[in-house]
Amino acid sequence: MSKLYIVPTPIGNLEDITLRAIRILKETEMIFAEDTRVTKRLLSKLEIQKTVAPFHAHNEHKTLARAIATIKSNNSTVLVSDAGTPAISDPGFLLVRECIANDIDIECLPGPAALIPAIVASGFPCDRFVFEGFLPHKKGRQTKLKNIAEEERTTILYESPHRLVKCLGQIEEFMGSDRRVCVARELTKIYEEFKRGTAAEIKEYYETHPPKGEIVIVIEGKQ
Ligand code: SAM
């Protein structure tokens, strides 16, 4: 029986790969990767030699049939993304769905995903939350912001550093300057940083300290 393993990889700190993830990467017949160069660098650090084939976002629809044929011809295939859990704001969802439709077993290992340390360390309620991933840049952005403004659960967004200040400005505009947020930057890395405060305070901070690296924004629910 063919199986597809979904294997999360570190979002910064290499020590965050699990023993099981390493074993599965060692044992699998081949690996589908978002970017083969990124995955080959990780495999080289782990001293694993394996065939790595591309499976990226811009050709996810196109390569689906070929990927399914390959997975069926193997006993075990792995899907990884550049960092974190595949299919979470990364390619993978369509492949998982297609595997299920083709009676291919799916095993998803638990592991790194940026949203989890961000919400837990934000100090906002994390018993229920909404993950929005990246907001659309143009069409639909305002509607999403209006919906988040009314959301009582904690909301998590992924954002790029050069759009952070603009996004915080929009949170202020749509949710009020007192809405509390937490910006989690460079999680698990040397310069990991959490900034907690009102949208106005955090925006002001990043206006004078232009951010670099990777960012998660956590927004407290409407009180
Ligand atoms: N699949 C990944 C996951 O499980 O979190 C997400 C991939 S998505 C293409 C990349 C985005 O995730 C970044 O732009 C950032 O918003 C967030 N992210 C990834 N690593 C991060 C880190 N170390 N610190 C903060 N945010 C991170």
JSON list of C-alpha atoms and ligand atoms in Angstrom, two decimals:
[
{"chain": "A", "resi": 1, "resn": "MET", "atom": "CA", "xyz": [0.00, 0.00, 0.00]},
{"chain": "A", "resi": 2, "resn": "SER", "atom": "CA", "xyz": [1.44, 3.38, -1.01]},
{"chain": "A", "resi": 3, "resn": "LYS", "atom": "CA", "xyz": [1.69, 6.08, 1.59]},
{"chain": "A", "resi": 4, "resn": "LEU", "atom": "CA", "xyz": [2.34, 9.83, 1.56]},
{"chain": "A", "resi": 5, "resn": "TYR", "atom": "CA", "xyz": [4.03, 11.22, 4.66]},
{"chain": "A", "resi": 6, "resn": "ILE", "atom": "CA", "xyz": [3.60, 14.93, 5.37]},
{"chain": "A", "resi": 7, "resn": "VAL", "atom": "CA", "xyz": [6.78, 15.90, 7.21]},
{"chain": "A", "resi": 8, "resn": "PRO", "atom": "CA", "xyz": [7.11, 19.27, 8.97]},
{"chain": "A", "resi": 9, "resn": "THR", "atom": "CA", "xyz": [10.60, 20.79, 8.98]},
{"chain": "A", "resi": 10, "resn": "PRO", "atom": "CA", "xyz": [12.15, 23.47, 11.24]},
{"chain": "A", "resi": 11, "resn": "ILE", "atom": "CA", "xyz": [11.04, 27.12, 10.90]},
{"chain": "A", "resi": 12, "resn": "GLY", "atom": "CA", "xyz": [14.48, 28.31, 11.98]},
{"chain": "A", "resi": 13, "resn": "ASN", "atom": "CA", "xyz": [16.05, 26.16, 14.64]},
{"chain": "A", "resi": 14, "resn": "LEU", "atom": "CA", "xyz": [17.33, 22.88, 13.22]},
{"chain": "A", "resi": 15, "resn": "GLU", "atom": "CA", "xyz": [16.91, 21.19, 16.61]},
{"chain": "A", "resi": 16, "resn": "ASP", "atom": "CA", "xyz": [13.13, 21.37, 16.11]},
{"chain": "A", "resi": 17, "resn": "ILE", "atom": "CA", "xyz": [13.05, 18.44, 13.68]},
{"chain": "A", "resi": 18, "resn": "THR", "atom": "CA", "xyz": [11.63, 15.36, 15.39]},
{"chain": "A", "resi": 19, "resn": "LEU", "atom": "CA", "xyz": [13.31, 11.96, 15.65]},
{"chain": "A", "resi": 20, "resn": "ARG", "atom": "CA", "xyz": [10.39, 10.48, 13.72]},
{"chain": "A", "resi": 21, "resn": "ALA", "atom": "CA", "xyz": [10.73, 13.08, 10.94]},
{"chain": "A", "resi": 22, "resn": "ILE", "atom": "CA", "xyz": [14.43, 12.18, 10.57]},
{"chain": "A", "resi": 23, "resn": "ARG", "atom": "CA", "xyz": [13.64, 8.45, 10.49]},
{"chain": "A", "resi": 24, "resn": "ILE", "atom": "CA", "xyz": [10.88, 8.88, 7.87]},
{"chain": "A", "resi": 25, "resn": "LEU", "atom": "CA", "xyz": [13.16, 11.06, 5.71]},
{"chain": "A", "resi": 26, "resn": "LYS", "atom": "CA", "xyz": [15.83, 8.35, 5.93]},
{"chain": "A", "resi": 27, "resn": "GLU", "atom": "CA", "xyz": [13.48, 5.47, 5.16]},
{"chain": "A", "resi": 28, "resn": "THR", "atom": "CA", "xyz": [11.35, 7.00, 2.38]},
{"chain": "A", "resi": 29, "resn": "GLU", "atom": "CA", "xyz": [11.94, 6.19, -1.28]},
{"chain": "A", "resi": 30, "resn": "MET", "atom": "CA", "xyz": [11.70, 9.80, -2.42]},
{"chain": "A", "resi": 31, "resn": "ILE", "atom": "CA", "xyz": [10.88, 13.31, -1.29]},
{"chain": "A", "resi": 32, "resn": "PHE", "atom": "CA", "xyz": [8.67, 15.92, -2.95]},
{"chain": "A", "resi": 33, "resn": "ALA", "atom": "CA", "xyz": [9.86, 19.39, -1.97]},
{"chain": "A", "resi": 34, "resn": "GLU", "atom": "CA", "xyz": [8.63, 22.95, -2.45]},
{"chain": "A", "resi": 35, "resn": "ASP", "atom": "CA", "xyz": [12.19, 24.02, -3.32]},
{"chain": "A", "resi": 36, "resn": "THR", "atom": "CA", "xyz": [14.63, 21.17, -3.90]},
{"chain": "A", "resi": 37, "resn": "ARG", "atom": "CA", "xyz": [17.68, 23.33, -3.04]},
{"chain": "A", "resi": 38, "resn": "VAL", "atom": "CA", "xyz": [16.26, 24.26, 0.39]},
{"chain": "A", "resi": 39, "resn": "THR", "atom": "CA", "xyz": [15.42, 20.62, 1.15]},
{"chain": "A", "resi": 40, "resn": "LYS", "atom": "CA", "xyz": [18.79, 19.34, -0.09]},
{"chain": "A", "resi": 41, "resn": "ARG", "atom": "CA", "xyz": [20.51, 21.78, 2.31]},
{"chain": "A", "resi": 42, "resn": "LEU", "atom": "CA", "xyz": [18.44, 20.39, 5.21]},
{"chain": "A", "resi": 43, "resn": "LEU", "atom": "CA", "xyz": [19.11, 16.79, 4.16]},
{"chain": "A", "resi": 44, "resn": "SER", "atom": "CA", "xyz": [22.82, 17.48, 3.90]},
{"chain": "A", "resi": 45, "resn": "LYS", "atom": "CA", "xyz": [22.85, 18.87, 7.49]},
{"chain": "A", "resi": 46, "resn": "LEU", "atom": "CA", "xyz": [21.03, 15.69, 8.58]},
{"chain": "A", "resi": 47, "resn": "GLU", "atom": "CA", "xyz": [23.47, 13.58, 6.52]},
{"chain": "A", "resi": 48, "resn": "ILE", "atom": "CA", "xyz": [20.62, 12.05, 4.49]},
{"chain": "A", "resi": 49, "resn": "GLN", "atom": "CA", "xyz": [21.00, 11.24, 0.80]},
{"chain": "A", "resi": 50, "resn": "LYS", "atom": "CA", "xyz": [17.68, 10.91, -1.01]},
{"chain": "A", "resi": 51, "resn": "THR", "atom": "CA", "xyz": [16.03, 11.66, -4.35]},
{"chain": "A", "resi": 52, "resn": "VAL", "atom": "CA", "xyz": [14.30, 15.05, -4.13]},
{"chain": "A", "resi": 53, "resn": "ALA", "atom": "CA", "xyz": [11.80, 16.14, -6.78]},
{"chain": "A", "resi": 54, "resn": "PRO", "atom": "CA", "xyz": [10.05, 19.53, -7.04]},
{"chain": "A", "resi": 55, "resn": "PHE", "atom": "CA", "xyz": [6.44, 20.07, -5.98]},
{"chain": "A", "resi": 56, "resn": "HIS", "atom": "CA", "xyz": [5.85, 23.81, -5.82]},
{"chain": "A", "resi": 57, "resn": "ALA", "atom": "CA", "xyz": [2.94, 26.19, -5.43]},
{"chain": "A", "resi": 58, "resn": "HIS", "atom": "CA", "xyz": [2.93, 27.60, -8.97]},
{"chain": "A", "resi": 59, "resn": "ASN", "atom": "CA", "xyz": [2.65, 24.17, -10.59]},
{"chain": "A", "resi": 60, "resn": "GLU", "atom": "CA", "xyz": [0.63, 22.37, -7.90]},
{"chain": "A", "resi": 61, "resn": "HIS", "atom": "CA", "xyz": [-2.43, 21.89, -10.15]},
{"chain": "A", "resi": 62, "resn": "LYS", "atom": "CA", "xyz": [-0.31, 20.90, -13.16]},
{"chain": "A", "resi": 63, "resn": "THR", "atom": "CA", "xyz": [1.90, 18.35, -11.46]},
{"chain": "A", "resi": 64, "resn": "LEU", "atom": "CA", "xyz": [-0.84, 16.63, -9.47]},
{"chain": "A", "resi": 65, "resn": "ALA", "atom": "CA", "xyz": [-1.50, 13.69, -11.84]},
{"chain": "A", "resi": 66, "resn": "ARG", "atom": "CA", "xyz": [2.23, 13.01, -12.24]},
{"chain": "A", "resi": 67, "resn": "ALA", "atom": "CA", "xyz": [2.79, 13.22, -8.48]},
{"chain": "A", "resi": 68, "resn": "ILE", "atom": "CA", "xyz": [-0.04, 10.74, -7.81]},
{"chain": "A", "resi": 69, "resn": "ALA", "atom": "CA", "xyz": [1.46, 8.30, -10.34]},
{"chain": "A", "resi": 70, "resn": "THR", "atom": "CA", "xyz": [4.86, 8.59, -8.63]},
{"chain": "A", "resi": 71, "resn": "ILE", "atom": "CA", "xyz": [3.40, 8.13, -5.14]},
{"chain": "A", "resi": 72, "resn": "LYS", "atom": "CA", "xyz": [1.50, 5.02, -6.36]},
{"chain": "A", "resi": 73, "resn": "SER", "atom": "CA", "xyz": [4.70, 3.54, -7.77]},
{"chain": "A", "resi": 74, "resn": "ASN", "atom": "CA", "xyz": [6.46, 3.91, -4.37]},
{"chain": "A", "resi": 75, "resn": "ASN", "atom": "CA", "xyz": [5.73, 2.36, -1.00]},
{"chain": "A", "resi": 76, "resn": "SER", "atom": "CA", "xyz": [6.56, 5.58, 0.77]},
{"chain": "A", "resi": 77, "resn": "THR", "atom": "CA", "xyz": [6.86, 9.18, -0.43]},
{"chain": "A", "resi": 78, "resn": "VAL", "atom": "CA", "xyz": [7.42, 12.30, 1.67]},
{"chain": "A", "resi": 79, "resn": "LEU", "atom": "CA", "xyz": [6.15, 15.82, 1.10]},
{"chain": "A", "resi": 80, "resn": "VAL", "atom": "CA", "xyz": [8.05, 18.69, 2.70]},
{"chain": "A", "resi": 81, "resn": "SER", "atom": "CA", "xyz": [7.86, 22.46, 2.27]},
{"chain": "A", "resi": 82, "resn": "ASP", "atom": "CA", "xyz": [10.70, 24.96, 2.77]},
{"chain": "A", "resi": 83, "resn": "ALA", "atom": "CA", "xyz": [9.85, 25.35, 6.46]},
{"chain": "A", "resi": 84, "resn": "GLY", "atom": "CA", "xyz": [7.11, 24.33, 8.84]},
{"chain": "A", "resi": 85, "resn": "THR", "atom": "CA", "xyz": [4.16, 22.11, 8.02]},
{"chain": "A", "resi": 86, "resn": "PRO", "atom": "CA", "xyz": [3.33, 21.52, 4.35]},
{"chain": "A", "resi": 87, "resn": "ALA", "atom": "CA", "xyz": [-0.17, 22.69, 3.31]},
{"chain": "A", "resi": 88, "resn": "ILE", "atom": "CA", "xyz": [-0.18, 25.43, 5.98]},
{"chain": "A", "resi": 89, "resn": "SER", "atom": "CA", "xyz": [0.18, 28.53, 3.76]},
{"chain": "A", "resi": 90, "resn": "ASP", "atom": "CA", "xyz": [2.34, 26.24, 1.61]},
{"chain": "A", "resi": 91, "resn": "PRO", "atom": "CA", "xyz": [1.74, 23.74, -1.20]},
{"chain": "A", "resi": 92, "resn": "GLY", "atom": "CA", "xyz": [0.27, 20.40, -0.18]},
{"chain": "A", "resi": 93, "resn": "PHE", "atom": "CA", "xyz": [-3.47, 20.67, 0.33]},
{"chain": "A", "resi": 94, "resn": "LEU", "atom": "CA", "xyz": [-4.33, 19.66, -3.25]},
{"chain": "A", "resi": 95, "resn": "LEU", "atom": "CA", "xyz": [-1.94, 16.72, -3.10]},
{"chain": "A", "resi": 96, "resn": "VAL", "atom": "CA", "xyz": [-3.43, 15.47, 0.19]},
{"chain": "A", "resi": 97, "resn": "ARG", "atom": "CA", "xyz": [-6.95, 15.75, -1.27]},
{"chain": "A", "resi": 98, "resn": "GLU", "atom": "CA", "xyz": [-5.93, 13.92, -4.44]},
{"chain": "A", "resi": 99, "resn": "CYS", "atom": "CA", "xyz": [-4.20, 11.15, -2.45]},
{"chain": "A", "resi": 100, "resn": "ILE", "atom": "CA", "xyz": [-7.38, 10.61, -0.41]},
{"chain": "A", "resi": 101, "resn": "ALA", "atom": "CA", "xyz": [-9.40, 10.43, -3.66]},
{"chain": "A", "resi": 102, "resn": "ASN", "atom": "CA", "xyz": [-6.91, 7.81, -4.93]},
{"chain": "A", "resi": 103, "resn": "ASP", "atom": "CA", "xyz": [-7.01, 5.67, -1.77]},
{"chain": "A", "resi": 104, "resn": "ILE", "atom": "CA", "xyz": [-3.42, 6.56, -0.91]},
{"chain": "A", "resi": 105, "resn": "ASP", "atom": "CA", "xyz": [-2.69, 6.53, 2.84]},
{"chain": "A", "resi": 106, "resn": "ILE", "atom": "CA", "xyz": [-1.80, 9.89, 4.39]},
{"chain": "A", "resi": 107, "resn": "GLU", "atom": "CA", "xyz": [0.30, 10.19, 7.52]},
{"chain": "A", "resi": 108, "resn": "CYS", "atom": "CA", "xyz": [0.94, 13.71, 8.77]},
{"chain": "A", "resi": 109, "resn": "LEU", "atom": "CA", "xyz": [3.67, 14.02, 11.39]},
{"chain": "A", "resi": 110, "resn": "PRO", "atom": "CA", "xyz": [3.18, 16.71, 14.03]},
{"chain": "A", "resi": 111, "resn": "GLY", "atom": "CA", "xyz": [5.92, 19.34, 14.04]},
{"chain": "A", "resi": 112, "resn": "PRO", "atom": "CA", "xyz": [6.86, 22.99, 13.56]},
{"chain": "A", "resi": 113, "resn": "ALA", "atom": "CA", "xyz": [4.29, 25.52, 12.30]},
{"chain": "A", "resi": 114, "resn": "ALA", "atom": "CA", "xyz": [4.84, 29.23, 12.97]},
{"chain": "A", "resi": 115, "resn": "LEU", "atom": "CA", "xyz": [1.26, 29.91, 14.09]},
{"chain": "A", "resi": 116, "resn": "ILE", "atom": "CA", "xyz": [1.47, 27.69, 17.19]},
{"chain": "A", "resi": 117, "resn": "PRO", "atom": "CA", "xyz": [4.39, 29.28, 19.12]},
{"chain": "A", "resi": 118, "resn": "ALA", "atom": "CA", "xyz": [3.07, 32.70, 18.02]},
{"chain": "A", "resi": 119, "resn": "ILE", "atom": "CA", "xyz": [-0.40, 32.28, 19.51]},
{"chain": "A", "resi": 120, "resn": "VAL", "atom": "CA", "xyz": [0.73, 30.42, 22.62]},
{"chain": "A", "resi": 121, "resn": "ALA", "atom": "CA", "xyz": [3.37, 33.04, 23.52]},
{"chain": "A", "resi": 122, "resn": "SER", "atom": "CA", "xyz": [1.08, 35.96, 22.59]},
{"chain": "A", "resi": 123, "resn": "GLY", "atom": "CA", "xyz": [-0.75, 35.55, 25.89]},
{"chain": "A", "resi": 124, "resn": "PHE", "atom": "CA", "xyz": [-4.11, 35.81, 24.11]},
{"chain": "A", "resi": 125, "resn": "PRO", "atom": "CA", "xyz": [-6.69, 33.02, 24.52]},
{"chain": "A", "resi": 126, "resn": "CYS", "atom": "CA", "xyz": [-5.67, 30.01, 22.46]},
{"chain": "A", "resi": 127, "resn": "ASP", "atom": "CA", "xyz": [-8.46, 27.56, 23.32]},
{"chain": "A", "resi": 128, "resn": "ARG", "atom": "CA", "xyz": [-10.19, 28.74, 20.12]},
{"chain": "A", "resi": 129, "resn": "PHE", "atom": "CA", "xyz": [-8.60, 30.74, 17.32]},
{"chain": "A", "resi": 130, "resn": "VAL", "atom": "CA", "xyz": [-8.87, 31.71, 13.67]},
{"chain": "A", "resi": 131, "resn": "PHE", "atom": "CA", "xyz": [-5.94, 31.26, 11.31]},
{"chain": "A", "resi": 132, "resn": "GLU", "atom": "CA", "xyz": [-6.20, 33.50, 8.23]},
{"chain": "A", "resi": 133, "resn": "GLY", "atom": "CA", "xyz": [-2.73, 32.89, 6.80]},
{"chain": "A", "resi": 134, "resn": "PHE", "atom": "CA", "xyz": [-1.69, 35.72, 4.43]},
{"chain": "A", "resi": 135, "resn": "LEU", "atom": "CA", "xyz": [-4.43, 38.29, 3.84]},
{"chain": "A", "resi": 136, "resn": "PRO", "atom": "CA", "xyz": [-5.11, 38.99, 0.16]},
{"chain": "A", "resi": 137, "resn": "HIS", "atom": "CA", "xyz": [-3.09, 42.01, -0.98]},
{"chain": "A", "resi": 138, "resn": "LYS", "atom": "CA", "xyz": [-5.91, 43.76, -2.83]},
{"chain": "A", "resi": 139, "resn": "LYS", "atom": "CA", "xyz": [-9.28, 42.17, -3.63]},
{"chain": "A", "resi": 140, "resn": "GLY", "atom": "CA", "xyz": [-11.09, 40.99, -0.51]},
{"chain": "A", "resi": 141, "resn": "ARG", "atom": "CA", "xyz": [-8.60, 42.47, 1.96]},
{"chain": "A", "resi": 142, "resn": "GLN", "atom": "CA", "xyz": [-10.97, 45.07, 3.41]},
{"chain": "A", "resi": 143, "resn": "THR", "atom": "CA", "xyz": [-13.77, 42.50, 3.84]},
{"chain": "A", "resi": 144, "resn": "LYS", "atom": "CA", "xyz": [-11.38, 40.19, 5.70]},
{"chain": "A", "resi": 145, "resn": "LEU", "atom": "CA", "xyz": [-10.25, 43.05, 7.97]},
{"chain": "A", "resi": 146, "resn": "LYS", "atom": "CA", "xyz": [-13.89, 43.96, 8.71]},
{"chain": "A", "resi": 147, "resn": "ASN", "atom": "CA", "xyz": [-14.64, 40.33, 9.59]},
{"chain": "A", "resi": 148, "resn": "ILE", "atom": "CA", "xyz": [-11.58, 40.07, 11.84]},
{"chain": "A", "resi": 149, "resn": "ALA", "atom": "CA", "xyz": [-12.68, 43.29, 13.58]},
{"chain": "A", "resi": 150, "resn": "GLU", "atom": "CA", "xyz": [-15.88, 41.51, 14.68]},
{"chain": "A", "resi": 151, "resn": "GLU", "atom": "CA", "xyz": [-14.20, 38.18, 15.49]},
{"chain": "A", "resi": 152, "resn": "GLU", "atom": "CA", "xyz": [-14.29, 37.26, 19.19]},
{"chain": "A", "resi": 153, "resn": "ARG", "atom": "CA", "xyz": [-11.63, 34.56, 18.84]},
{"chain": "A", "resi": 154, "resn": "THR", "atom": "CA", "xyz": [-7.92, 35.30, 18.58]},
{"chain": "A", "resi": 155, "resn": "THR", "atom": "CA", "xyz": [-6.87, 35.73, 14.93]},
{"chain": "A", "resi": 156, "resn": "ILE", "atom": "CA", "xyz": [-3.50, 34.76, 13.47]},
{"chain": "A", "resi": 157, "resn": "LEU", "atom": "CA", "xyz": [-2.03, 36.27, 10.30]},
{"chain": "A", "resi": 158, "resn": "TYR", "atom": "CA", "xyz": [1.16, 35.62, 8.37]},
{"chain": "A", "resi": 159, "resn": "GLU", "atom": "CA", "xyz": [2.73, 38.83, 7.06]},
{"chain": "A", "resi": 160, "resn": "SER", "atom": "CA", "xyz": [5.88, 39.90, 5.25]},
{"chain": "A", "resi": 161, "resn": "PRO", "atom": "CA", "xyz": [8.21, 42.40, 6.98]},
{"chain": "A", "resi": 162, "resn": "HIS", "atom": "CA", "xyz": [7.78, 45.12, 4.35]},
{"chain": "A", "resi": 163, "resn": "ARG", "atom": "CA", "xyz": [3.99, 45.06, 4.76]},
{"chain": "A", "resi": 164, "resn": "LEU", "atom": "CA", "xyz": [3.93, 44.86, 8.57]},
{"chain": "A", "resi": 165, "resn": "VAL", "atom": "CA", "xyz": [3.51, 48.59, 9.30]},
{"chain": "A", "resi": 166, "resn": "LYS", "atom": "CA", "xyz": [0.81, 48.93, 6.64]},
{"chain": "A", "resi": 167, "resn": "CYS", "atom": "CA", "xyz": [-1.03, 45.94, 8.08]},
{"chain": "A", "resi": 168, "resn": "LEU", "atom": "CA", "xyz": [-0.79, 47.29, 11.64]},
{"chain": "A", "resi": 169, "resn": "GLY", "atom": "CA", "xyz": [-2.16, 50.60, 10.32]},
{"chain": "A", "resi": 170, "resn": "GLN", "atom": "CA", "xyz": [-5.14, 48.76, 8.86]},
{"chain": "A", "resi": 171, "resn": "ILE", "atom": "CA", "xyz": [-5.71, 46.86, 12.11]},
{"chain": "A", "resi": 172, "resn": "GLU", "atom": "CA", "xyz": [-5.81, 50.26, 13.83]},
{"chain": "A", "resi": 173, "resn": "GLU", "atom": "CA", "xyz": [-8.16, 51.63, 11.19]},
{"chain": "A", "resi": 174, "resn": "PHE", "atom": "CA", "xyz": [-10.60, 48.71, 11.19]},
{"chain": "A", "resi": 175, "resn": "MET", "atom": "CA", "xyz": [-10.36, 47.54, 14.81]},
{"chain": "A", "resi": 176, "resn": "GLY", "atom": "CA", "xyz": [-9.41, 50.69, 16.71]},
{"chain": "A", "resi": 177, "resn": "SER", "atom": "CA", "xyz": [-6.03, 51.85, 18.02]},
{"chain": "A", "resi": 178, "resn": "ASP", "atom": "CA", "xyz": [-6.62, 50.05, 21.35]},
{"chain": "A", "resi": 179, "resn": "ARG", "atom": "CA", "xyz": [-7.00, 46.58, 19.83]},
{"chain": "A", "resi": 180, "resn": "ARG", "atom": "CA", "xyz": [-4.19, 44.50, 21.32]},
{"chain": "A", "resi": 181, "resn": "VAL", "atom": "CA", "xyz": [-1.79, 42.63, 19.06]},
{"chain": "A", "resi": 182, "resn": "CYS", "atom": "CA", "xyz": [1.34, 40.57, 19.35]},
{"chain": "A", "resi": 183, "resn": "VAL", "atom": "CA", "xyz": [3.96, 40.52, 16.61]},
{"chain": "A", "resi": 184, "resn": "ALA", "atom": "CA", "xyz": [6.08, 37.36, 16.72]},
{"chain": "A", "resi": 185, "resn": "ARG", "atom": "CA", "xyz": [9.22, 37.75, 14.60]},
{"chain": "A", "resi": 186, "resn": "GLU", "atom": "CA", "xyz": [11.95, 35.25, 13.71]},
{"chain": "A", "resi": 187, "resn": "LEU", "atom": "CA", "xyz": [10.47, 32.48, 15.84]},
{"chain": "A", "resi": 188, "resn": "THR", "atom": "CA", "xyz": [12.96, 29.85, 17.05]},
{"chain": "A", "resi": 189, "resn": "LYS", "atom": "CA", "xyz": [15.87, 31.87, 15.57]},
{"chain": "A", "resi": 190, "resn": "ILE", "atom": "CA", "xyz": [18.65, 33.82, 17.34]},
{"chain": "A", "resi": 191, "resn": "TYR", "atom": "CA", "xyz": [16.82, 37.16, 17.08]},
{"chain": "A", "resi": 192, "resn": "GLU", "atom": "CA", "xyz": [13.37, 35.86, 18.06]},
{"chain": "A", "resi": 193, "resn": "GLU", "atom": "CA", "xyz": [11.25, 38.81, 19.19]},
{"chain": "A", "resi": 194, "resn": "PHE", "atom": "CA", "xyz": [7.77, 39.30, 20.60]},
{"chain": "A", "resi": 195, "resn": "LYS", "atom": "CA", "xyz": [6.19, 42.78, 20.68]},
{"chain": "A", "resi": 196, "resn": "ARG", "atom": "CA", "xyz": [2.94, 43.00, 22.60]},
{"chain": "A", "resi": 197, "resn": "GLY", "atom": "CA", "xyz": [0.74, 46.06, 22.94]},
{"chain": "A", "resi": 198, "resn": "THR", "atom": "CA", "xyz": [-1.99, 48.04, 21.23]},
{"chain": "A", "resi": 199, "resn": "ALA", "atom": "CA", "xyz": [-2.05, 48.25, 17.43]},
{"chain": "A", "resi": 200, "resn": "ALA", "atom": "CA", "xyz": [-1.02, 51.93, 17.72]},
{"chain": "A", "resi": 201, "resn": "GLU", "atom": "CA", "xyz": [1.95, 51.18, 20.02]},
{"chain": "A", "resi": 202, "resn": "ILE", "atom": "CA", "xyz": [3.26, 48.29, 17.93]},
{"chain": "A", "resi": 203, "resn": "LYS", "atom": "CA", "xyz": [2.86, 50.22, 14.69]},
{"chain": "A", "resi": 204, "resn": "GLU", "atom": "CA", "xyz": [4.81, 53.12, 16.16]},
{"chain": "A", "resi": 205, "resn": "TYR", "atom": "CA", "xyz": [7.57, 50.74, 17.30]},
{"chain": "A", "resi": 206, "resn": "TYR", "atom": "CA", "xyz": [7.98, 49.16, 13.85]},
{"chain": "A", "resi": 207, "resn": "GLU", "atom": "CA", "xyz": [7.84, 52.56, 12.11]},
{"chain": "A", "resi": 208, "resn": "THR", "atom": "CA", "xyz": [11.03, 53.45, 13.95]},
{"chain": "A", "resi": 209, "resn": "HIS", "atom": "CA", "xyz": [12.50, 49.90, 13.91]},
{"chain": "A", "resi": 210, "resn": "PRO", "atom": "CA", "xyz": [11.91, 48.57, 10.38]},
{"chain": "A", "resi": 211, "resn": "PRO", "atom": "CA", "xyz": [11.50, 44.80, 10.77]},
{"chain": "A", "resi": 212, "resn": "LYS", "atom": "CA", "xyz": [13.41, 42.07, 8.99]},
{"chain": "A", "resi": 213, "resn": "GLY", "atom": "CA", "xyz": [12.77, 38.35, 8.82]},
{"chain": "A", "resi": 214, "resn": "GLU", "atom": "CA", "xyz": [9.60, 36.34, 9.20]},
{"chain": "A", "resi": 215, "resn": "ILE", "atom": "CA", "xyz": [6.50, 37.56, 10.98]},
{"chain": "A", "resi": 216, "resn": "VAL", "atom": "CA", "xyz": [3.28, 36.33, 12.55]},
{"chain": "A", "resi": 217, "resn": "ILE", "atom": "CA", "xyz": [0.67, 38.83, 13.75]},
{"chain": "A", "resi": 218, "resn": "VAL", "atom": "CA", "xyz": [-1.67, 37.70, 16.52]},
{"chain": "A", "resi": 219, "resn": "ILE", "atom": "CA", "xyz": [-4.77, 39.86, 17.10]},
{"chain": "A", "resi": 220, "resn": "GLU", "atom": "CA", "xyz": [-6.79, 39.67, 20.29]},
{"chain": "A", "resi": 221, "resn": "GLY", "atom": "CA", "xyz": [-10.47, 38.89, 19.72]},
{"chain": "A", "resi": 222, "resn": "LYS", "atom": "CA", "xyz": [-13.14, 41.58, 20.02]},
{"chain": "A", "resi": 223, "resn": "GLN", "atom": "CA", "xyz": [-13.91, 42.08, 23.71]},
{"chain": "B", "resi": 1, "resn": "SAM", "atom": "N1", "xyz": [4.23, 26.15, 6.39]},
{"chain": "B", "resi": 1, "resn": "SAM", "atom": "C1", "xyz": [4.69, 27.21, 7.25]},
{"chain": "B", "resi": 1, "resn": "SAM", "atom": "C2", "xyz": [4.16, 26.94, 8.67]},
{"chain": "B", "resi": 1, "resn": "SAM", "atom": "O1", "xyz": [3.86, 25.79, 8.98]},
{"chain": "B", "resi": 1, "resn": "SAM", "atom": "O2", "xyz": [4.10, 27.87, 9.47]},
{"chain": "B", "resi": 1, "resn": "SAM", "atom": "C3", "xyz": [4.32, 28.56, 6.73]},
{"chain": "B", "resi": 1, "resn": "SAM", "atom": "C4", "xyz": [4.90, 28.87, 5.38]},
{"chain": "B", "resi": 1, "resn": "SAM", "atom": "S1", "xyz": [4.50, 30.47, 4.81]},
{"chain": "B", "resi": 1, "resn": "SAM", "atom": "C5", "xyz": [5.01, 30.36, 3.13]},
{"chain": "B", "resi": 1, "resn": "SAM", "atom": "C6", "xyz": [5.79, 31.47, 5.45]},
{"chain": "B", "resi": 1, "resn": "SAM", "atom": "C7", "xyz": [5.27, 32.44, 6.51]},
{"chain": "B", "resi": 1, "resn": "SAM", "atom": "O3", "xyz": [5.15, 31.77, 7.76]},
{"chain": "B", "resi": 1, "resn": "SAM", "atom": "C8", "xyz": [6.22, 33.60, 6.79]},
{"chain": "B", "resi": 1, "resn": "SAM", "atom": "O4", "xyz": [6.05, 34.66, 5.86]},
{"chain": "B", "resi": 1, "resn": "SAM", "atom": "C9", "xyz": [5.81, 34.01, 8.18]},
{"chain": "B", "resi": 1, "resn": "SAM", "atom": "O5", "xyz": [4.63, 34.77, 8.16]},
{"chain": "B", "resi": 1, "resn": "SAM", "atom": "C10", "xyz": [5.52, 32.63, 8.81]},
{"chain": "B", "resi": 1, "resn": "SAM", "atom": "N2", "xyz": [6.76, 32.09, 9.41]},
{"chain": "B", "resi": 1, "resn": "SAM", "atom": "C11", "xyz": [7.48, 31.04, 8.98]},
{"chain": "B", "resi": 1, "resn": "SAM", "atom": "N3", "xyz": [8.56, 30.86, 9.79]},
{"chain": "B", "resi": 1, "resn": "SAM", "atom": "C12", "xyz": [8.52, 31.83, 10.72]},
{"chain": "B", "resi": 1, "resn": "SAM", "atom": "C13", "xyz": [9.35, 32.18, 11.81]},
{"chain": "B", "resi": 1, "resn": "SAM", "atom": "N4", "xyz": [10.47, 31.51, 12.10]},
{"chain": "B", "resi": 1, "resn": "SAM", "atom": "N5", "xyz": [9.00, 33.25, 12.58]},
{"chain": "B", "resi": 1, "resn": "SAM", "atom": "C14", "xyz": [7.87, 33.95, 12.30]},
{"chain": "B", "resi": 1, "resn": "SAM", "atom": "N6", "xyz": [7.05, 33.66, 11.27]},
{"chain": "B", "resi": 1, "resn": "SAM", "atom": "C15", "xyz": [7.36, 32.62, 10.49]}
]
